[in-house]
Backbone as JSON, one array per atom type, in Angstrom:
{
  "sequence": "XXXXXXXXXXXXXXXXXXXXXXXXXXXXXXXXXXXXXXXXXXXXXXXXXXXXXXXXXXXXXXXXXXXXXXXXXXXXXXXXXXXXXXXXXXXXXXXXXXXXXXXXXXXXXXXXXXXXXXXXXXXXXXXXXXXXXXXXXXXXXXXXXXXXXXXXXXXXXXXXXXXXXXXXXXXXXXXXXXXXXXXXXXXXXXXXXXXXXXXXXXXXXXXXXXXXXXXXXXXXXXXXXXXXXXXXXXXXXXXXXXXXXXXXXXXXXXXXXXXX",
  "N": [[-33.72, 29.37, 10.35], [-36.53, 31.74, 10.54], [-35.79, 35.48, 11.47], [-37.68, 36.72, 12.64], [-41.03, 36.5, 14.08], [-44.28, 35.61, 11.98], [-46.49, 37.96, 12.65], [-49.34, 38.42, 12.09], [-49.84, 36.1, 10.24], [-49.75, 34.21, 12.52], [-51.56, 35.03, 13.96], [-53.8, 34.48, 12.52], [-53.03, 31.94, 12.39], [-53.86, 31.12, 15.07], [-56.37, 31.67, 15.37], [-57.63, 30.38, 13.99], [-56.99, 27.63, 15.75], [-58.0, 27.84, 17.73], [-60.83, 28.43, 17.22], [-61.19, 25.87, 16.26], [-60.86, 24.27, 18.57], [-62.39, 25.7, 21.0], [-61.15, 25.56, 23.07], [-59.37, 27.26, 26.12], [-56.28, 28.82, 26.07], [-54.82, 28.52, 28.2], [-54.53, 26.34, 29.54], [-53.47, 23.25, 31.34], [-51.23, 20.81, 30.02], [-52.8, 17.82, 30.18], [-55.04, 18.32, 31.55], [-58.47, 18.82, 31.97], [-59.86, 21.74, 30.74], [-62.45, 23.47, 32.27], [-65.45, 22.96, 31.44], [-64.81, 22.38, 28.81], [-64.58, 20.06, 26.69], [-62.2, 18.66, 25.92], [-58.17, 18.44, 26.69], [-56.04, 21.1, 25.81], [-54.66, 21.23, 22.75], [-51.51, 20.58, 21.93], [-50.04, 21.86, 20.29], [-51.61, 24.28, 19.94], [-51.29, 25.24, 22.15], [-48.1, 25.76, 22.42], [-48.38, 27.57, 19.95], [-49.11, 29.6, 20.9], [-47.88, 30.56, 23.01], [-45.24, 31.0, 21.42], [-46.24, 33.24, 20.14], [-46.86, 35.1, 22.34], [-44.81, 35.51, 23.51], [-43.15, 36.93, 21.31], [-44.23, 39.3, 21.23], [-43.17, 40.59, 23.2], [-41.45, 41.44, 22.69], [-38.74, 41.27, 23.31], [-36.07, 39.26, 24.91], [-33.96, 37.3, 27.85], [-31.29, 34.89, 27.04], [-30.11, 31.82, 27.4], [-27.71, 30.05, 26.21], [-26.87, 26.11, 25.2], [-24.94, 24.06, 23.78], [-24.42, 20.85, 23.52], [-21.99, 18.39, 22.13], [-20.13, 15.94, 20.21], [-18.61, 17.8, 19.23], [-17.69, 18.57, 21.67], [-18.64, 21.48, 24.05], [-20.71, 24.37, 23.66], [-21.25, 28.21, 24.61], [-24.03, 30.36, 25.48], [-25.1, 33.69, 26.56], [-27.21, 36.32, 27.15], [-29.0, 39.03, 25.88], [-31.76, 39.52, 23.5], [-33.29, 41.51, 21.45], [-35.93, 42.23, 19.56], [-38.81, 42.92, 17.13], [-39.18, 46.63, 17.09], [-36.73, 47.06, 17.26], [-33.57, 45.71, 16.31], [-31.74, 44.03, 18.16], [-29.06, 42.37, 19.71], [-26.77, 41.51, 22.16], [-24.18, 39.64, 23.58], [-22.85, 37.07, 25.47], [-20.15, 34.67, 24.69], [-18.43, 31.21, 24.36], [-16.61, 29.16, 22.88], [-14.99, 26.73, 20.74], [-12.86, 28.8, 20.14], [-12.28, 30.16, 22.0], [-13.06, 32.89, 24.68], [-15.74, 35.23, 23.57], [-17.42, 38.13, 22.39], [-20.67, 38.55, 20.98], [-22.59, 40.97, 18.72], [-25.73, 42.63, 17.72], [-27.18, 44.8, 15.64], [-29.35, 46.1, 13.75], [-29.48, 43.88, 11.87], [-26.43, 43.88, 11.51], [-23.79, 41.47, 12.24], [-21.67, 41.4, 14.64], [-18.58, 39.75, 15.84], [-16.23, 39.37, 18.53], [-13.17, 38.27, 20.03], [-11.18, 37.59, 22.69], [-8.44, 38.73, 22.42], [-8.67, 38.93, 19.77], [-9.14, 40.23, 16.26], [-11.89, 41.87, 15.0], [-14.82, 39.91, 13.65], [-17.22, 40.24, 11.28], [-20.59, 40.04, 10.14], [-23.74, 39.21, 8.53], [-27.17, 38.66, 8.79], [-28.22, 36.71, 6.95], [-25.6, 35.73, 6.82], [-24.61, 34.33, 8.94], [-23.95, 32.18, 9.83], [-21.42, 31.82, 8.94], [-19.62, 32.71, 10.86], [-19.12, 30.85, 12.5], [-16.9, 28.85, 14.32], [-16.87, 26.31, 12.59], [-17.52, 26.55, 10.35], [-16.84, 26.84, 7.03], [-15.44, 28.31, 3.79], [-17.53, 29.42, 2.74], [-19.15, 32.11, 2.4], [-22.25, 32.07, 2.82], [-22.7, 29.43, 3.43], [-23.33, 26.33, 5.78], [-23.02, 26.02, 8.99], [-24.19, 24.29, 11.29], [-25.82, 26.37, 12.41], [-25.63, 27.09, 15.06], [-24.64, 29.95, 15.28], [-27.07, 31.39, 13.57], [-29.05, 30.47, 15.8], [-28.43, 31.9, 17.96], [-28.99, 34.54, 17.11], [-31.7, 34.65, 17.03], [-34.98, 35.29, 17.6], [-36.53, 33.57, 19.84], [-39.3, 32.69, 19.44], [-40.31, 32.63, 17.31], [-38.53, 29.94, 16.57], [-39.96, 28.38, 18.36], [-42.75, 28.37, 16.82], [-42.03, 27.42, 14.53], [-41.42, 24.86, 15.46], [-44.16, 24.29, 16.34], [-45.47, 24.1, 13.35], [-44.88, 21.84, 12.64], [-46.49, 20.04, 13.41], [-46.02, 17.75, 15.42], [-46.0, 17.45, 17.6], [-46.22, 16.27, 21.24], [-47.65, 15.67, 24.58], [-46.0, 15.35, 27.34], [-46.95, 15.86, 29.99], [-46.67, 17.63, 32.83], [-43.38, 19.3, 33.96], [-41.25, 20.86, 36.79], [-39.77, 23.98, 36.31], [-37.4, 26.19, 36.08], [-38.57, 27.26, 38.61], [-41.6, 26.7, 38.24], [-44.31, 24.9, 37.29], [-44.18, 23.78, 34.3], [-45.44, 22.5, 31.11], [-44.76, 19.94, 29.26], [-43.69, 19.75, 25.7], [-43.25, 17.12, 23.42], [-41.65, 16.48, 19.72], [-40.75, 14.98, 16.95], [-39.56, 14.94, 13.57], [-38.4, 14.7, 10.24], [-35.1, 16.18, 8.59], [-36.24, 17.8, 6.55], [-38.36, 18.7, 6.87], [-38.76, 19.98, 9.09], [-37.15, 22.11, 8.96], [-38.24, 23.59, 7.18], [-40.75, 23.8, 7.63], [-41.83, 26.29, 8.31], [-41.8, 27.8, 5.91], [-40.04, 29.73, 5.55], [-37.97, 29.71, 4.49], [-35.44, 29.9, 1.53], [-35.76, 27.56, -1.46], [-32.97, 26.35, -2.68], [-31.43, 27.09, -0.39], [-32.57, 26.02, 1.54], [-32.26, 23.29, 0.7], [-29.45, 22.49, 0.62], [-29.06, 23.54, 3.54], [-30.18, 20.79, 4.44], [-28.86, 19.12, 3.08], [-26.49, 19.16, 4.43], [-26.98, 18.2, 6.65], [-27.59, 15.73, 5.92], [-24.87, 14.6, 4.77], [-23.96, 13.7, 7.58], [-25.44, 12.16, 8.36], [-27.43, 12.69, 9.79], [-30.94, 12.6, 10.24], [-33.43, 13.21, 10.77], [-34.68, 15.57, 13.38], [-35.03, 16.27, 16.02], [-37.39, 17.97, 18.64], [-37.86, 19.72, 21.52], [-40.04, 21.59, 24.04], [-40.98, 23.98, 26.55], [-43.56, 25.33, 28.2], [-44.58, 27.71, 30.29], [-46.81, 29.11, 33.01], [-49.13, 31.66, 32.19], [-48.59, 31.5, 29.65], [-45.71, 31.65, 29.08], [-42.91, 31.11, 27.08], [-40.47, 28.64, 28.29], [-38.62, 27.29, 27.59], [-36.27, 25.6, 25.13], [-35.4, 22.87, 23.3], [-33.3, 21.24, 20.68], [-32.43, 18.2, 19.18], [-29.73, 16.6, 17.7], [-29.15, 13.58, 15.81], [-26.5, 11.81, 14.76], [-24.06, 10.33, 12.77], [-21.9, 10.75, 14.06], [-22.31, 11.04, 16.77], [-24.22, 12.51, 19.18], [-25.69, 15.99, 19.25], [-27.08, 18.46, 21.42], [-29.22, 21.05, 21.7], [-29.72, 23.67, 23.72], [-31.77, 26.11, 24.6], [-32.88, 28.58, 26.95], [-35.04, 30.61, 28.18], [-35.6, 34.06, 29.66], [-37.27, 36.67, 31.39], [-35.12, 39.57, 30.72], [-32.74, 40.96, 32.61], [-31.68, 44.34, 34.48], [-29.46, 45.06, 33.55], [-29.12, 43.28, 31.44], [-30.53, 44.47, 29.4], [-29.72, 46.82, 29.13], [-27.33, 46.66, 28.14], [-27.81, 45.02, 25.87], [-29.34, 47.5, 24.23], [-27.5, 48.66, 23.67], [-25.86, 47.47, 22.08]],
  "CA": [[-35.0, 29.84, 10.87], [-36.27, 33.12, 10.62], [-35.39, 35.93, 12.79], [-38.88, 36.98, 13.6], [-42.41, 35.76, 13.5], [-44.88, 36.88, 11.07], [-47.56, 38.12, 13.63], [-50.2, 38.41, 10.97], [-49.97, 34.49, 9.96], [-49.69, 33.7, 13.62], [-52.39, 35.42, 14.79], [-54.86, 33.67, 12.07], [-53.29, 30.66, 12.87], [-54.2, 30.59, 16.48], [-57.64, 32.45, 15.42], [-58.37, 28.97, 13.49], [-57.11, 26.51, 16.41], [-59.16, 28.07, 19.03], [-62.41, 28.43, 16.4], [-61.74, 24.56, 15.94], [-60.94, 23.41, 19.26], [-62.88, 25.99, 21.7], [-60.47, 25.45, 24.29], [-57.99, 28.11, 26.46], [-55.0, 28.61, 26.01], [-54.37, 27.95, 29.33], [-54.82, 24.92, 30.01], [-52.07, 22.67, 31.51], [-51.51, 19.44, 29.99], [-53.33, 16.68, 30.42], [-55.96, 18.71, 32.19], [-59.53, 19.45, 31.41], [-60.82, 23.2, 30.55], [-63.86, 23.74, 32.76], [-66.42, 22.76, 30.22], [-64.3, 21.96, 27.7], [-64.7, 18.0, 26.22], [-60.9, 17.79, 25.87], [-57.65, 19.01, 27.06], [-55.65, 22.18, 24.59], [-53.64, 20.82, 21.88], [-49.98, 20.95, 22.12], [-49.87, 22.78, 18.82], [-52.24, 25.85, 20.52], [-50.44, 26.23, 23.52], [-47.19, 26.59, 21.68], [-48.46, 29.12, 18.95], [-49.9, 30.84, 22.24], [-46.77, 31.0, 23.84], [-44.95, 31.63, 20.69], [-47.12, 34.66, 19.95], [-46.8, 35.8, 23.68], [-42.89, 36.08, 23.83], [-42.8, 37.58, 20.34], [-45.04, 40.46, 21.91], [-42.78, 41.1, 24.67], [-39.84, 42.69, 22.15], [-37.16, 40.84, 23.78], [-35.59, 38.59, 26.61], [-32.88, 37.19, 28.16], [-31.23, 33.73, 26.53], [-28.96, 31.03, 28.13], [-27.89, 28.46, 25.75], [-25.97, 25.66, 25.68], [-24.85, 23.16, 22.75], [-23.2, 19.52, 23.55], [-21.95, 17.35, 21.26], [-18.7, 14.82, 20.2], [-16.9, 18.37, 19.14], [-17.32, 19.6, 23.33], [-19.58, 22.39, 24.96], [-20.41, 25.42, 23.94], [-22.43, 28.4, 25.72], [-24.14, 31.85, 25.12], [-25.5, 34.52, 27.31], [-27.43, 37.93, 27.46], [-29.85, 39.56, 25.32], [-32.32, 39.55, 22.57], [-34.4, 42.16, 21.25], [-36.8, 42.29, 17.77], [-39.65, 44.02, 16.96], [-39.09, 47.74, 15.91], [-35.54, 47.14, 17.84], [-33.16, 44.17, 16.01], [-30.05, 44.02, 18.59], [-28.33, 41.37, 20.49], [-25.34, 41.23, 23.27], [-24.06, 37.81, 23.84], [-21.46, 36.45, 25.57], [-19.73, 33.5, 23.77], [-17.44, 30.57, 24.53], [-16.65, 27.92, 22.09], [-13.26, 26.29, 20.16], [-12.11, 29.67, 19.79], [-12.38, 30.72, 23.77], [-15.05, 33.83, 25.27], [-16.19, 36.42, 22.83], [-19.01, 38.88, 22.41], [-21.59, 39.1, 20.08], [-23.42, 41.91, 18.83], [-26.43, 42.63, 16.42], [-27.79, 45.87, 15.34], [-30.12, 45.72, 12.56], [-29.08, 42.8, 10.75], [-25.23, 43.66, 11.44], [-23.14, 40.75, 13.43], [-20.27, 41.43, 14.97], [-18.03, 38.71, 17.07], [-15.04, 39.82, 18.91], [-12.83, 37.11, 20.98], [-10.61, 38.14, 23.11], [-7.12, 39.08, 21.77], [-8.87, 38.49, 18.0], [-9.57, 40.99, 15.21], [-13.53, 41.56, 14.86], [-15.11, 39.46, 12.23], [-18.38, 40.79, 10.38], [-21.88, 39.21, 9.07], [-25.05, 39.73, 8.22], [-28.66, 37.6, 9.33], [-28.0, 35.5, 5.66], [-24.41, 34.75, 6.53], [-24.16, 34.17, 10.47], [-22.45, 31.0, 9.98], [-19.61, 32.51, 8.59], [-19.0, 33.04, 11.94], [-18.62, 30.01, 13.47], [-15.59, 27.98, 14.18], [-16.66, 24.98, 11.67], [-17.81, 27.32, 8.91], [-15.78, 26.69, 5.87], [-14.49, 29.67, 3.51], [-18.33, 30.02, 1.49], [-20.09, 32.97, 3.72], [-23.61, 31.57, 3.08], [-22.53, 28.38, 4.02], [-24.35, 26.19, 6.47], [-22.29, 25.57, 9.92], [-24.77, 23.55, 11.98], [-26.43, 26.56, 13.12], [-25.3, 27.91, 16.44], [-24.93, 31.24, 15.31], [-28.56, 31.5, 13.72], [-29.49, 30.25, 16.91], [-27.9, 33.06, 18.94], [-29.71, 35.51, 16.43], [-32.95, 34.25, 16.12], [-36.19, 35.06, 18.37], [-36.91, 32.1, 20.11], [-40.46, 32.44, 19.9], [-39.74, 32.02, 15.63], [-38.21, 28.4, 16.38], [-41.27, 27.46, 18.83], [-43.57, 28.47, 15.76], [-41.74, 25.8, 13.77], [-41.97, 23.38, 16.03], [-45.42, 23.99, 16.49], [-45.93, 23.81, 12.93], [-44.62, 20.52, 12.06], [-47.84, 19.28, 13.94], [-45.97, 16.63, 15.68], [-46.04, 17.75, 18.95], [-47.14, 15.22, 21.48], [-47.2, 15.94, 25.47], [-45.29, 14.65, 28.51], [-46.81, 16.19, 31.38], [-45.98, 19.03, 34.04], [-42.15, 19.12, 34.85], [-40.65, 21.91, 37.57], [-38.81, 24.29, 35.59], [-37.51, 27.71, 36.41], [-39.86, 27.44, 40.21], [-42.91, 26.95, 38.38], [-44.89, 23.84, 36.62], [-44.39, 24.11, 32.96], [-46.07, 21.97, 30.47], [-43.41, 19.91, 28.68], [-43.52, 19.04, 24.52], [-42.03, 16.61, 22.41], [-41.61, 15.81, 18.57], [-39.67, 14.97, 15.69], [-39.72, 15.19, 11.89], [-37.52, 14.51, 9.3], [-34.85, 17.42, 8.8], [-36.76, 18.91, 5.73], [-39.86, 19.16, 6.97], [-38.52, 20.63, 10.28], [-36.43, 23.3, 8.58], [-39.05, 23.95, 6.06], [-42.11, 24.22, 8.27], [-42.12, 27.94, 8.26], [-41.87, 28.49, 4.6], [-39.36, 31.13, 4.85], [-36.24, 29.71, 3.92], [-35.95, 29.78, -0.18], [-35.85, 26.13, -2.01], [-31.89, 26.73, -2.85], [-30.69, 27.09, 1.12], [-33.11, 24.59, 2.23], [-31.44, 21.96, -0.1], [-28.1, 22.8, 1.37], [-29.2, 22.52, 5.06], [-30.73, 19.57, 4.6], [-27.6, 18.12, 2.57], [-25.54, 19.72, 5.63], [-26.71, 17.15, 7.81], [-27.44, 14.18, 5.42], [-23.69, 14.39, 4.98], [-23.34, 13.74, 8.79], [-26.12, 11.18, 8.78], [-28.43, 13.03, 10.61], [-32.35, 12.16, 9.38], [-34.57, 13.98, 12.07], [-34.39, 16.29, 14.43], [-36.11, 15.8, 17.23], [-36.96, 19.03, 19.31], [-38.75, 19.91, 23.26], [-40.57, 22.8, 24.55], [-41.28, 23.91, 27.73], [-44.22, 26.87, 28.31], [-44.76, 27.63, 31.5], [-47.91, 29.64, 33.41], [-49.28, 32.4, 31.34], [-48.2, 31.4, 28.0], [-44.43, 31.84, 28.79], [-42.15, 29.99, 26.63], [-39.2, 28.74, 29.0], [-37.11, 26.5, 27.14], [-36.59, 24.93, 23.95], [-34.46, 22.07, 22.93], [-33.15, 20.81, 19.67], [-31.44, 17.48, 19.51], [-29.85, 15.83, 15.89], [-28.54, 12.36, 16.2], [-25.73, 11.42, 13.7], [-23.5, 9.29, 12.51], [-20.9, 11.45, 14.88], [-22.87, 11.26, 17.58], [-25.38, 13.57, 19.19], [-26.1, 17.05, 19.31], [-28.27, 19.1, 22.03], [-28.75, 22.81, 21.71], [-30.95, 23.91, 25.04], [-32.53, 27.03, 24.9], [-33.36, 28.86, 28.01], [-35.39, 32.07, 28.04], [-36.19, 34.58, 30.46], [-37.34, 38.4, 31.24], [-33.71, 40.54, 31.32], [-32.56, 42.24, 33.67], [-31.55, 45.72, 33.74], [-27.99, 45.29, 33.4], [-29.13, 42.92, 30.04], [-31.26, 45.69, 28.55], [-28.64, 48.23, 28.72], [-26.16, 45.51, 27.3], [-28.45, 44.82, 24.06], [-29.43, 48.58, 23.95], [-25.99, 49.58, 23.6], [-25.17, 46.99, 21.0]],
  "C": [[-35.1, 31.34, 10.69], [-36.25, 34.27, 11.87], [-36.41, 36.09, 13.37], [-40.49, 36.39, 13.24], [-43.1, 36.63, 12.65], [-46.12, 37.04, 12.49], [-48.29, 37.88, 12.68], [-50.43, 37.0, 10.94], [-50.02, 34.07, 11.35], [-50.65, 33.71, 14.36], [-53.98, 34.85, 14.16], [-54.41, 32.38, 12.34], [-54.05, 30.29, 14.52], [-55.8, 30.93, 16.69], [-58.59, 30.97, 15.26], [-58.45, 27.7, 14.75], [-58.21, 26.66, 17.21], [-60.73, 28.15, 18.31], [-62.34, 26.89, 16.59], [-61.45, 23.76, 17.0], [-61.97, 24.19, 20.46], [-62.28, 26.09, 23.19], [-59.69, 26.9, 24.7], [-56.88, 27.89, 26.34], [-54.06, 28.1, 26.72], [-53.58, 26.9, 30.06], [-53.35, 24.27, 30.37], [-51.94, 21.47, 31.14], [-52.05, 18.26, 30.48], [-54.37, 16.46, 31.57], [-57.25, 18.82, 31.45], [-59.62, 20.92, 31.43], [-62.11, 22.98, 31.26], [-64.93, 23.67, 31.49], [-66.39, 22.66, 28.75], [-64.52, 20.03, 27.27], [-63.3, 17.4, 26.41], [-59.24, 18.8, 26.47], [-57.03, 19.55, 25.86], [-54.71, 21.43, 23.71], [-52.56, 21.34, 21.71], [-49.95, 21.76, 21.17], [-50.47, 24.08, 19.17], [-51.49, 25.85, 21.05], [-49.0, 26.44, 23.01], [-47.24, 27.18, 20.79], [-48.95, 29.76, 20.0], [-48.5, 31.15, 22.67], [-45.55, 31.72, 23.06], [-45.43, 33.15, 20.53], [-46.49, 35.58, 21.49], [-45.19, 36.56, 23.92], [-42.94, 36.8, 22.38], [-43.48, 39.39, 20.56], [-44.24, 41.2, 22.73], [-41.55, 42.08, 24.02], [-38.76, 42.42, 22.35], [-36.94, 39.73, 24.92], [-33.98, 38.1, 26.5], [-32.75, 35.42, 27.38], [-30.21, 33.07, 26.8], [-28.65, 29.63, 26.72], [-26.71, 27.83, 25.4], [-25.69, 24.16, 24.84], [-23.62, 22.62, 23.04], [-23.06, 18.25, 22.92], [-20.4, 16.93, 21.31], [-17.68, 16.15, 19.94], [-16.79, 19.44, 20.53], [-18.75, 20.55, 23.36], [-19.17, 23.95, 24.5], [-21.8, 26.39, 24.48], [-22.47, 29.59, 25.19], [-24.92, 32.04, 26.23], [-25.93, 35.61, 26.97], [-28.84, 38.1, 26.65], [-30.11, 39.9, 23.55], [-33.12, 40.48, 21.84], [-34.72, 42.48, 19.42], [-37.88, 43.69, 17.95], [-39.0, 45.32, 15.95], [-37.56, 47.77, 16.3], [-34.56, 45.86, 17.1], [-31.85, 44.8, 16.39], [-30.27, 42.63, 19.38], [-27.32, 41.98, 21.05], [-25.77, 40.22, 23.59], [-22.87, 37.46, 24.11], [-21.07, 35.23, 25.45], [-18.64, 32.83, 23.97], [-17.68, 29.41, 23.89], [-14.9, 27.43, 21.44], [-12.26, 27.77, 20.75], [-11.61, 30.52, 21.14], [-13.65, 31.8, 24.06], [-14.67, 34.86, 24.04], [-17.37, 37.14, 23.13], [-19.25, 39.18, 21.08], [-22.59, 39.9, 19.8], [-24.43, 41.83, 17.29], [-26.95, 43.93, 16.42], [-28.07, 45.76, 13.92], [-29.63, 44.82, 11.44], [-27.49, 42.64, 10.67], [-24.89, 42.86, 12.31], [-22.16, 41.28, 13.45], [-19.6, 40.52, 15.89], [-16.9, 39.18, 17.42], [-14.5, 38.94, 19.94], [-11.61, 37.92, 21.71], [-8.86, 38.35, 22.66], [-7.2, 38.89, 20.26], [-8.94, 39.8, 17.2], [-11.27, 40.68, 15.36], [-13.78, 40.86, 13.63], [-16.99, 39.49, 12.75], [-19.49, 39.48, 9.69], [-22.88, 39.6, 9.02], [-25.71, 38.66, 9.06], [-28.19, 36.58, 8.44], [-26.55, 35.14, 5.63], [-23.49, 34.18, 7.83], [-23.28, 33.08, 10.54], [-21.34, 30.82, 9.47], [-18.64, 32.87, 9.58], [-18.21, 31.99, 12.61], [-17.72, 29.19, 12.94], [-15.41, 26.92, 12.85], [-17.52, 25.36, 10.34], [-16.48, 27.03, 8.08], [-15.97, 28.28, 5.07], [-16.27, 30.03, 2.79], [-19.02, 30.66, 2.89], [-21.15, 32.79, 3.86], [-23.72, 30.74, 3.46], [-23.72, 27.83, 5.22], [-23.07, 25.26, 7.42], [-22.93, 24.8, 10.79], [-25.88, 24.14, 12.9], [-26.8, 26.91, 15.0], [-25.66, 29.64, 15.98], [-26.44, 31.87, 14.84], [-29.33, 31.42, 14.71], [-29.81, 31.44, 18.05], [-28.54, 34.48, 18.7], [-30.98, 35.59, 15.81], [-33.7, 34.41, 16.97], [-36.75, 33.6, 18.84], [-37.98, 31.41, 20.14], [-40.79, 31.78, 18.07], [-39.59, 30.47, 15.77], [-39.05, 28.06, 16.92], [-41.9, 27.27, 17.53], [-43.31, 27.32, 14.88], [-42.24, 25.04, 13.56], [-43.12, 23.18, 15.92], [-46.12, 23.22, 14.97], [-45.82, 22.64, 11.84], [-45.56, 19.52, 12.64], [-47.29, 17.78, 14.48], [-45.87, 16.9, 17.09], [-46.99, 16.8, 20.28], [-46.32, 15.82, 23.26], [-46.91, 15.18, 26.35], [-45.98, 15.16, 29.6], [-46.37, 17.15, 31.58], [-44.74, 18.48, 34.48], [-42.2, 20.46, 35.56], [-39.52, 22.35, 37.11], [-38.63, 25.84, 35.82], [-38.57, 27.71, 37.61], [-41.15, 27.81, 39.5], [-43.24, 26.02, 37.94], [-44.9, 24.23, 35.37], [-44.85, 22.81, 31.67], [-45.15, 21.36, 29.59], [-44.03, 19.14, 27.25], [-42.47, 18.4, 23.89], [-42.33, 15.76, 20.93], [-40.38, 15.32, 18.19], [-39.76, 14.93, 14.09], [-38.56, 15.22, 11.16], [-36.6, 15.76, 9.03], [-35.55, 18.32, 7.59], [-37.73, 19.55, 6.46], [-39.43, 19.87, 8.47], [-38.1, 22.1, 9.87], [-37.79, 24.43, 7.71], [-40.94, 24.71, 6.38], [-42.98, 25.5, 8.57], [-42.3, 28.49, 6.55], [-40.87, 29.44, 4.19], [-37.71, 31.02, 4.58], [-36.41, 29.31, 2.08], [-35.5, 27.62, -0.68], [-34.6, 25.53, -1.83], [-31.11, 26.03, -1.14], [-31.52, 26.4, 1.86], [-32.43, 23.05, 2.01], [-29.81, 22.24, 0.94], [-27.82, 22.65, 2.6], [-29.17, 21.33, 4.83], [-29.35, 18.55, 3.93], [-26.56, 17.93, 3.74], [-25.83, 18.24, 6.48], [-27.1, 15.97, 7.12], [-25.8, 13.32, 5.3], [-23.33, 13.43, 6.22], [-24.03, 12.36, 9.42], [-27.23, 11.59, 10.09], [-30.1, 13.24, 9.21], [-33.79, 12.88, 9.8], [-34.08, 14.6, 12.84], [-35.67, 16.39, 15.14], [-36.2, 17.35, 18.19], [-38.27, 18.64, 20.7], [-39.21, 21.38, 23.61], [-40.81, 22.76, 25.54], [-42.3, 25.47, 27.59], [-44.86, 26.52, 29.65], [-46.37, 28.48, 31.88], [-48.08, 31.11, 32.51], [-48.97, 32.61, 30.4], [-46.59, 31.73, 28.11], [-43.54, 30.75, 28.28], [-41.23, 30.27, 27.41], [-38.24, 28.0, 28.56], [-37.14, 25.96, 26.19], [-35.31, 24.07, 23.81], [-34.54, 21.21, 21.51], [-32.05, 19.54, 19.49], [-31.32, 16.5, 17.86], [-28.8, 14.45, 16.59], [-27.66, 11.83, 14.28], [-25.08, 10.42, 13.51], [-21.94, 9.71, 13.57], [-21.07, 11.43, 16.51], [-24.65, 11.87, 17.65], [-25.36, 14.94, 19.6], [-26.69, 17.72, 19.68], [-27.93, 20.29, 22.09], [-29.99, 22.84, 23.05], [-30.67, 25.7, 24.98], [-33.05, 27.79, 26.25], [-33.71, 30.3, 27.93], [-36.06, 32.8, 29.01], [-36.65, 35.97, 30.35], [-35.42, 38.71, 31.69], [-33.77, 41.12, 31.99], [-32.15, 43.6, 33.56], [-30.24, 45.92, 33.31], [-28.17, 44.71, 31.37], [-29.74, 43.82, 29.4], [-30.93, 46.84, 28.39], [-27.9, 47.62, 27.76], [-26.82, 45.83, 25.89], [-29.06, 46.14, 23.41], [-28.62, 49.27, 23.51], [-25.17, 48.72, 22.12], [-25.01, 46.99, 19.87]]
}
């Protein structure tokens, strides 16, 4: 995925939904708009909410990927825009580390390890079940960890399969909950901005594994805040949930990712 949204394309896309549906953005599923005919289409309210967090420059990110090879978890801070850092604290095979980003540089450091080095185009060089090629394709944790989260809504949104569940209670407020799925090209691909080359290669990544779809969830809560995103691949290994959780940082995280 890519690290950041294009505003520009984002901002005519949402120019077009709302020209062709007339609705707010608002709206809470499976509500009417005051003088609207119909309730907002899942596909607006997550390019709204997308858009909204990509505005904000940054936040805080909890996440938390479980599958047949165990649990692993990240913590701390995100920031894009005219700023591209991360701090992240990291526990997986290898035990806790920290991860850092400053303009496109990764750094991971575990505790009693040597630092090991990457770029945006070779993050999964990082992780544990990366093999020796540095462009490689590891399943996607570490892209994860380095990617605007408001980028992967956009995706989702624009694989137009988005279909809604209802108001759950999430983070103490009512948030509007989505759910698709799509085949893994057309999921990966839905943005356009991965080249032909390293699309083929994902997509082989998990045909290998017997994974066919990926199924993902959104959560946007009151005023266009995206609060959670979930990505789940079903294989021949099992299954696979990455959960997303995004908030405003605190001040301790915005020194953290300032400093990184």
């Amino acid at each position: 995925m890519p690290p950041a949204l294009r505003p520009a394309a984002l901002a005519a896309a949402l120019l077009l939904l709302g020209a062709a549906t007339g609705c707010s953005m608002l709206a809470a599923p499976g509500t009417q708009v005051p003088g609207e005919p119909a309730p907002v289409p899942p596909k607006q309210v997550v390019l709204a909410a997308a858009q909204a967090l990509d505005d904000t420059g940054g936040a805080r990110i909890d996440v938390v990927r479980e599958g047949p090879d165990g649990r692993r978890t990240a913590s701390g801070t995100l920031v894009w825009g005219d700023r591209d850092e991360a701090a992240l604290a990291v526990t997986d095979e290898l035990g806790t580390g920290r991860l850092t980003l400053h303009d496109g540089a990764i750094d991971l450091v575990y505790q009693g390890a040597a630092p090991k080095h990457a770029d945006r185009g070779t993050a999964e060089s990082l992780d544990p079940k990366a093999g020796i090629d540095p462009g490689g394709y590891a399943g996607g944790w570490m892209s994860t960890l380095v990617t605007n989260p408001g980028s992967r809504a956009y995706a989702m949104a624009r694989t137009d399969r988005l279909g809604s569940l209802g108001g759950e209670q999430l983070a103490g407020v009512t948030a509007a909950h989505y759910q698709g799925a799509v085949p893994v090209a057309d999921y990966f691909g839905a943005d356009g901005e991965l080249s032909p080359q390293r699309l083929a290669a994902l997509v082989d990544w998990y045909r290998q594994r017997g994974v066919a779809q990926i199924g993902y969830d959104v959560w946007v809560g009151p005023g266009r805040r995206l609060l959670r995103l979930r990505e789940t691949a079903r294989g021949s290994a099992g299954t696979t949930v990455t959960t997303t959780d995004v908030s405003v940082p605190g001040a301790g995280d915005t020194a953290s990712a300032a400093a990184g």
